Amino acid sequence: MICHTKGLTPSNLRFRAAAGGVSYDMATDKIKVGLGTNDRGLISHELGHAYQYEQGETSLFKDNSQFGSLYDLSDETQSYNRERALNGGMEYFTNPKITWNNNDVKAFGQTMTPAAYQSLPSGPIDINSKEGKALRNQTIEAGRNGQTVMEVYKGWQKDYTKGVKKRG
């Protein structure tokens, strides 16, 4: 977890603390990380999603209307295990039942109202996957056509600029 926090330090992205989850703020062009709690585990969970964004493992829709195409069940599984490690203390490292897999996360999501995570692909999906390459190409094409980008990922501005340069 410490290495993940360090991964956020040299970022060119601007993160802003907010309540509830990780989202994109169109007005400021910033990623918002929901830290509206004193629960260390939950804070670690949400910072984990920021780290995933920073590493090209997840993406966000600018209007936060839906999950990004790089977001998958393994993103939640990693973040829940990060949360459980902090909240569980040594038991997390000595009791294998505390570590969750994708099925555990789906089962937990089923208890939420409304149910969460049920339709997520298992993953991992990232910027280098087939879906990631398609997203990058979509962003380049949007730049070429002068269209607004709706889904963002680390480096999307650079890809958009590539498209702008292809106008002709």
PDB file of C-alpha atoms in Angstrom:
ATOM      1  CA  MET A   1       0.000   0.000   0.000  1.00  0.00           C
ATOM      2  CA  ILE A   2       2.837   2.382   0.721  1.00  0.00           C
ATOM      3  CA  CYS A   3       4.234   1.818  -2.776  1.00  0.00           C
ATOM      4  CA  HIS A   4       0.811   2.701  -4.182  1.00  0.00           C
ATOM      5  CA  THR A   5       0.739   5.949  -2.251  1.00  0.00           C
ATOM      6  CA  LYS A   6       4.208   6.765  -3.545  1.00  0.00           C
ATOM      7  CA  GLY A   7       2.887   6.116  -7.054  1.00  0.00           C
ATOM      8  CA  LEU A   8       0.566   9.083  -6.619  1.00  0.00           C
ATOM      9  CA  THR A   9       3.254  11.482  -5.421  1.00  0.00           C
ATOM     10  CA  PRO A  10       5.007  12.386  -8.713  1.00  0.00           C
ATOM     11  CA  SER A  11       1.759  12.568 -10.637  1.00  0.00           C
ATOM     12  CA  ASN A  12       1.016  15.412 -13.005  1.00  0.00           C
ATOM     13  CA  LEU A  13      -2.644  14.864 -12.237  1.00  0.00           C
ATOM     14  CA  ARG A  14      -4.411  17.029  -9.716  1.00  0.00           C
ATOM     15  CA  PHE A  15      -6.438  15.086  -7.185  1.00  0.00           C
ATOM     16  CA  ARG A  16      -9.040  16.733  -4.982  1.00  0.00           C
ATOM     17  CA  ALA A  17     -10.574  15.172  -1.872  1.00  0.00           C
ATOM     18  CA  ALA A  18     -14.358  14.827  -2.021  1.00  0.00           C
ATOM     19  CA  ALA A  19     -17.086  12.715  -0.459  1.00  0.00           C
ATOM     20  CA  GLY A  20     -17.791   9.266  -1.888  1.00  0.00           C
ATOM     21  CA  GLY A  21     -15.690   7.398  -4.438  1.00  0.00           C
ATOM     22  CA  VAL A  22     -13.460   8.478  -7.296  1.00  0.00           C
ATOM     23  CA  SER A  23     -14.919  10.750  -9.954  1.00  0.00           C
ATOM     24  CA  TYR A  24     -13.998  13.322 -12.563  1.00  0.00           C
ATOM     25  CA  ASP A  25     -14.710  17.022 -12.051  1.00  0.00           C
ATOM     26  CA  MET A  26     -15.386  18.603 -15.460  1.00  0.00           C
ATOM     27  CA  ALA A  27     -15.270  22.138 -14.043  1.00  0.00           C
ATOM     28  CA  THR A  28     -11.711  21.774 -12.731  1.00  0.00           C
ATOM     29  CA  ASP A  29     -10.412  18.948 -14.963  1.00  0.00           C
ATOM     30  CA  LYS A  30      -9.417  17.098 -11.757  1.00  0.00           C
ATOM     31  CA  ILE A  31      -9.907  13.622 -10.387  1.00  0.00           C
ATOM     32  CA  LYS A  32     -11.853  13.739  -7.123  1.00  0.00           C
ATOM     33  CA  VAL A  33     -11.114  11.105  -4.497  1.00  0.00           C
ATOM     34  CA  GLY A  34     -13.855  10.578  -1.929  1.00  0.00           C
ATOM     35  CA  LEU A  35     -12.258  10.589   1.521  1.00  0.00           C
ATOM     36  CA  GLY A  36     -15.278  11.765   3.483  1.00  0.00           C
ATOM     37  CA  THR A  37     -14.570   9.446   6.399  1.00  0.00           C
ATOM     38  CA  ASN A  38     -12.050   8.670   9.134  1.00  0.00           C
ATOM     39  CA  ASP A  39     -12.070   4.970   8.213  1.00  0.00           C
ATOM     40  CA  ARG A  40      -8.438   4.251   7.236  1.00  0.00           C
ATOM     41  CA  GLY A  41      -9.472   1.188   5.267  1.00  0.00           C
ATOM     42  CA  LEU A  42     -12.039   3.068   3.197  1.00  0.00           C
ATOM     43  CA  ILE A  43      -9.579   5.901   2.583  1.00  0.00           C
ATOM     44  CA  SER A  44      -7.058   3.308   1.393  1.00  0.00           C
ATOM     45  CA  HIS A  45      -9.751   1.726  -0.815  1.00  0.00           C
ATOM     46  CA  GLU A  46     -10.486   5.013  -2.589  1.00  0.00           C
ATOM     47  CA  LEU A  47      -6.816   5.993  -2.864  1.00  0.00           C
ATOM     48  CA  GLY A  48      -6.332   2.571  -4.439  1.00  0.00           C
ATOM     49  CA  HIS A  49      -8.746   3.559  -7.206  1.00  0.00           C
ATOM     50  CA  ALA A  50      -6.792   6.797  -7.699  1.00  0.00           C
ATOM     51  CA  TYR A  51      -3.636   4.697  -8.009  1.00  0.00           C
ATOM     52  CA  GLN A  52      -5.392   2.452 -10.548  1.00  0.00           C
ATOM     53  CA  TYR A  53      -6.319   5.537 -12.577  1.00  0.00           C
ATOM     54  CA  GLU A  54      -2.747   6.784 -12.374  1.00  0.00           C
ATOM     55  CA  GLN A  55      -1.428   3.407 -13.594  1.00  0.00           C
ATOM     56  CA  GLY A  56      -3.850   3.206 -16.544  1.00  0.00           C
ATOM     57  CA  GLU A  57      -5.864   0.427 -14.918  1.00  0.00           C
ATOM     58  CA  THR A  58      -9.176   2.270 -14.830  1.00  0.00           C
ATOM     59  CA  SER A  59     -10.972   5.104 -16.602  1.00  0.00           C
ATOM     60  CA  LEU A  60     -13.792   7.496 -15.747  1.00  0.00           C
ATOM     61  CA  PHE A  61     -16.622   9.167 -17.620  1.00  0.00           C
ATOM     62  CA  LYS A  62     -16.358  12.941 -17.390  1.00  0.00           C
ATOM     63  CA  ASP A  63     -20.012  13.273 -16.401  1.00  0.00           C
ATOM     64  CA  ASN A  64     -19.759  10.299 -13.988  1.00  0.00           C
ATOM     65  CA  SER A  65     -22.862   8.798 -15.615  1.00  0.00           C
ATOM     66  CA  GLN A  66     -21.371   5.325 -15.941  1.00  0.00           C
ATOM     67  CA  PHE A  67     -18.276   3.258 -15.235  1.00  0.00           C
ATOM     68  CA  GLY A  68     -15.290   3.652 -17.520  1.00  0.00           C
ATOM     69  CA  SER A  69     -14.529   0.894 -19.993  1.00  0.00           C
ATOM     70  CA  LEU A  70     -11.277   0.051 -18.163  1.00  0.00           C
ATOM     71  CA  TYR A  71     -13.065  -0.418 -14.814  1.00  0.00           C
ATOM     72  CA  ASP A  72     -13.470  -4.084 -13.917  1.00  0.00           C
ATOM     73  CA  LEU A  73     -14.129  -6.397 -10.993  1.00  0.00           C
ATOM     74  CA  SER A  74     -10.412  -6.871 -10.311  1.00  0.00           C
ATOM     75  CA  ASP A  75     -10.167  -3.111  -9.592  1.00  0.00           C
ATOM     76  CA  GLU A  76     -12.704  -3.507  -6.780  1.00  0.00           C
ATOM     77  CA  THR A  77     -11.136  -6.728  -5.541  1.00  0.00           C
ATOM     78  CA  GLN A  78      -7.739  -5.005  -5.226  1.00  0.00           C
ATOM     79  CA  SER A  79      -9.292  -2.026  -3.443  1.00  0.00           C
ATOM     80  CA  TYR A  80     -11.361  -4.126  -1.049  1.00  0.00           C
ATOM     81  CA  ASN A  81      -8.295  -6.205  -0.149  1.00  0.00           C
ATOM     82  CA  ARG A  82      -6.364  -2.986   0.479  1.00  0.00           C
ATOM     83  CA  GLU A  83      -9.198  -1.791   2.731  1.00  0.00           C
ATOM     84  CA  ARG A  84      -9.386  -5.114   4.564  1.00  0.00           C
ATOM     85  CA  ALA A  85      -5.605  -5.198   5.103  1.00  0.00           C
ATOM     86  CA  LEU A  86      -5.723  -1.880   6.926  1.00  0.00           C
ATOM     87  CA  ASN A  87      -8.865  -2.613   8.912  1.00  0.00           C
ATOM     88  CA  GLY A  88      -7.969  -6.247   9.658  1.00  0.00           C
ATOM     89  CA  GLY A  89      -4.455  -5.698  10.935  1.00  0.00           C
ATOM     90  CA  MET A  90      -2.346  -8.830  11.336  1.00  0.00           C
ATOM     91  CA  GLU A  91      -5.373 -11.071  10.842  1.00  0.00           C
ATOM     92  CA  TYR A  92      -5.382 -10.082   7.166  1.00  0.00           C
ATOM     93  CA  PHE A  93      -1.937 -11.632   6.762  1.00  0.00           C
ATOM     94  CA  THR A  94      -2.592 -14.742   8.869  1.00  0.00           C
ATOM     95  CA  ASN A  95      -6.177 -15.625   7.891  1.00  0.00           C
ATOM     96  CA  PRO A  96      -6.585 -16.440   4.179  1.00  0.00           C
ATOM     97  CA  LYS A  97     -10.386 -16.053   4.444  1.00  0.00           C
ATOM     98  CA  ILE A  98      -9.962 -12.308   4.893  1.00  0.00           C
ATOM     99  CA  THR A  99      -8.468 -11.924   1.404  1.00  0.00           C
ATOM    100  CA  TRP A 100     -11.263 -11.577  -1.142  1.00  0.00           C
ATOM    101  CA  ASN A 101     -11.455 -12.775  -4.717  1.00  0.00           C
ATOM    102  CA  ASN A 102     -13.764 -11.486  -7.466  1.00  0.00           C
ATOM    103  CA  ASN A 103     -16.595 -13.822  -6.377  1.00  0.00           C
ATOM    104  CA  ASP A 104     -16.446 -12.470  -2.816  1.00  0.00           C
ATOM    105  CA  VAL A 105     -16.683  -8.907  -4.118  1.00  0.00           C
ATOM    106  CA  LYS A 106     -19.667  -9.804  -6.311  1.00  0.00           C
ATOM    107  CA  ALA A 107     -21.388 -11.477  -3.344  1.00  0.00           C
ATOM    108  CA  PHE A 108     -20.744  -8.410  -1.199  1.00  0.00           C
ATOM    109  CA  GLY A 109     -22.035  -6.171  -3.982  1.00  0.00           C
ATOM    110  CA  GLN A 110     -25.236  -8.230  -4.080  1.00  0.00           C
ATOM    111  CA  THR A 111     -25.989  -7.096  -0.501  1.00  0.00           C
ATOM    112  CA  MET A 112     -25.923  -3.408  -1.519  1.00  0.00           C
ATOM    113  CA  THR A 113     -28.984  -1.435  -2.557  1.00  0.00           C
ATOM    114  CA  PRO A 114     -28.921  -1.258  -5.491  1.00  0.00           C
ATOM    115  CA  ALA A 115     -26.736  -4.286  -6.101  1.00  0.00           C
ATOM    116  CA  ALA A 116     -23.198  -3.375  -7.167  1.00  0.00           C
ATOM    117  CA  TYR A 117     -20.479  -4.964  -9.326  1.00  0.00           C
ATOM    118  CA  GLN A 118     -22.756  -7.620 -10.862  1.00  0.00           C
ATOM    119  CA  SER A 119     -22.215  -6.645 -14.501  1.00  0.00           C
ATOM    120  CA  LEU A 120     -18.522  -5.772 -14.306  1.00  0.00           C
ATOM    121  CA  PRO A 121     -16.144  -7.829 -16.435  1.00  0.00           C
ATOM    122  CA  SER A 122     -13.732  -9.848 -14.300  1.00  0.00           C
ATOM    123  CA  GLY A 123     -10.616  -8.223 -15.770  1.00  0.00           C
ATOM    124  CA  PRO A 124      -7.976  -7.168 -15.536  1.00  0.00           C
ATOM    125  CA  ILE A 125      -8.622  -4.555 -18.204  1.00  0.00           C
ATOM    126  CA  ASP A 126      -6.152  -1.694 -18.576  1.00  0.00           C
ATOM    127  CA  ILE A 127      -4.937   0.877 -21.078  1.00  0.00           C
ATOM    128  CA  ASN A 128      -2.801  -1.780 -22.837  1.00  0.00           C
ATOM    129  CA  SER A 129      -5.637  -4.282 -23.223  1.00  0.00           C
ATOM    130  CA  LYS A 130      -7.829  -4.613 -26.308  1.00  0.00           C
ATOM    131  CA  GLU A 131     -10.414  -2.357 -24.616  1.00  0.00           C
ATOM    132  CA  GLY A 132      -7.735   0.140 -23.638  1.00  0.00           C
ATOM    133  CA  LYS A 133      -6.376   0.362 -27.167  1.00  0.00           C
ATOM    134  CA  ALA A 134      -9.913   0.874 -28.487  1.00  0.00           C
ATOM    135  CA  LEU A 135     -10.447   3.676 -25.957  1.00  0.00           C
ATOM    136  CA  ARG A 136      -7.195   5.364 -26.967  1.00  0.00           C
ATOM    137  CA  ASN A 137      -8.132   5.138 -30.645  1.00  0.00           C
ATOM    138  CA  GLN A 138     -11.573   6.579 -29.842  1.00  0.00           C
ATOM    139  CA  THR A 139      -9.891   9.516 -28.076  1.00  0.00           C
ATOM    140  CA  ILE A 140      -7.494  10.138 -30.977  1.00  0.00           C
ATOM    141  CA  GLU A 141     -10.439  10.046 -33.377  1.00  0.00           C
ATOM    142  CA  ALA A 142     -12.369  12.517 -31.209  1.00  0.00           C
ATOM    143  CA  GLY A 143      -9.404  14.887 -31.413  1.00  0.00           C
ATOM    144  CA  ARG A 144      -9.225  14.501 -35.168  1.00  0.00           C
ATOM    145  CA  ASN A 145     -12.933  15.243 -35.513  1.00  0.00           C
ATOM    146  CA  GLY A 146     -13.035  18.041 -32.930  1.00  0.00           C
ATOM    147  CA  GLN A 147     -15.425  16.102 -30.706  1.00  0.00           C
ATOM    148  CA  THR A 148     -15.650  16.222 -26.939  1.00  0.00           C
ATOM    149  CA  VAL A 149     -14.105  13.293 -25.071  1.00  0.00           C
ATOM    150  CA  MET A 150     -16.510  11.717 -22.609  1.00  0.00           C
ATOM    151  CA  GLU A 151     -14.246   9.071 -21.065  1.00  0.00           C
ATOM    152  CA  VAL A 152     -10.893   9.952 -19.501  1.00  0.00           C
ATOM    153  CA  TYR A 153      -7.837   7.958 -18.518  1.00  0.00           C
ATOM    154  CA  LYS A 154      -4.274   8.840 -17.642  1.00  0.00           C
ATOM    155  CA  GLY A 155      -2.803  10.419 -20.772  1.00  0.00           C
ATOM    156  CA  TRP A 156      -6.065  11.070 -22.605  1.00  0.00           C
ATOM    157  CA  GLN A 157      -5.100  14.686 -23.348  1.00  0.00           C
ATOM    158  CA  LYS A 158      -1.964  13.525 -25.157  1.00  0.00           C
ATOM    159  CA  ASP A 159      -3.980  11.101 -27.295  1.00  0.00           C
ATOM    160  CA  TYR A 160      -6.565  13.770 -28.040  1.00  0.00           C
ATOM    161  CA  THR A 161      -3.778  16.123 -29.174  1.00  0.00           C
ATOM    162  CA  LYS A 162      -2.467  13.391 -31.516  1.00  0.00           C
ATOM    163  CA  GLY A 163      -5.874  13.403 -33.160  1.00  0.00           C
ATOM    164  CA  VAL A 164      -5.945  17.201 -33.396  1.00  0.00           C
ATOM    165  CA  LYS A 165      -2.597  17.075 -35.224  1.00  0.00           C
ATOM    166  CA  LYS A 166      -4.087  14.625 -37.761  1.00  0.00           C
ATOM    167  CA  ARG A 167      -6.758  17.087 -38.856  1.00  0.00           C
ATOM    168  CA  GLY A 168      -6.238  18.106 -42.276  1.00  0.00           C
TER     169      GLY A 168
END
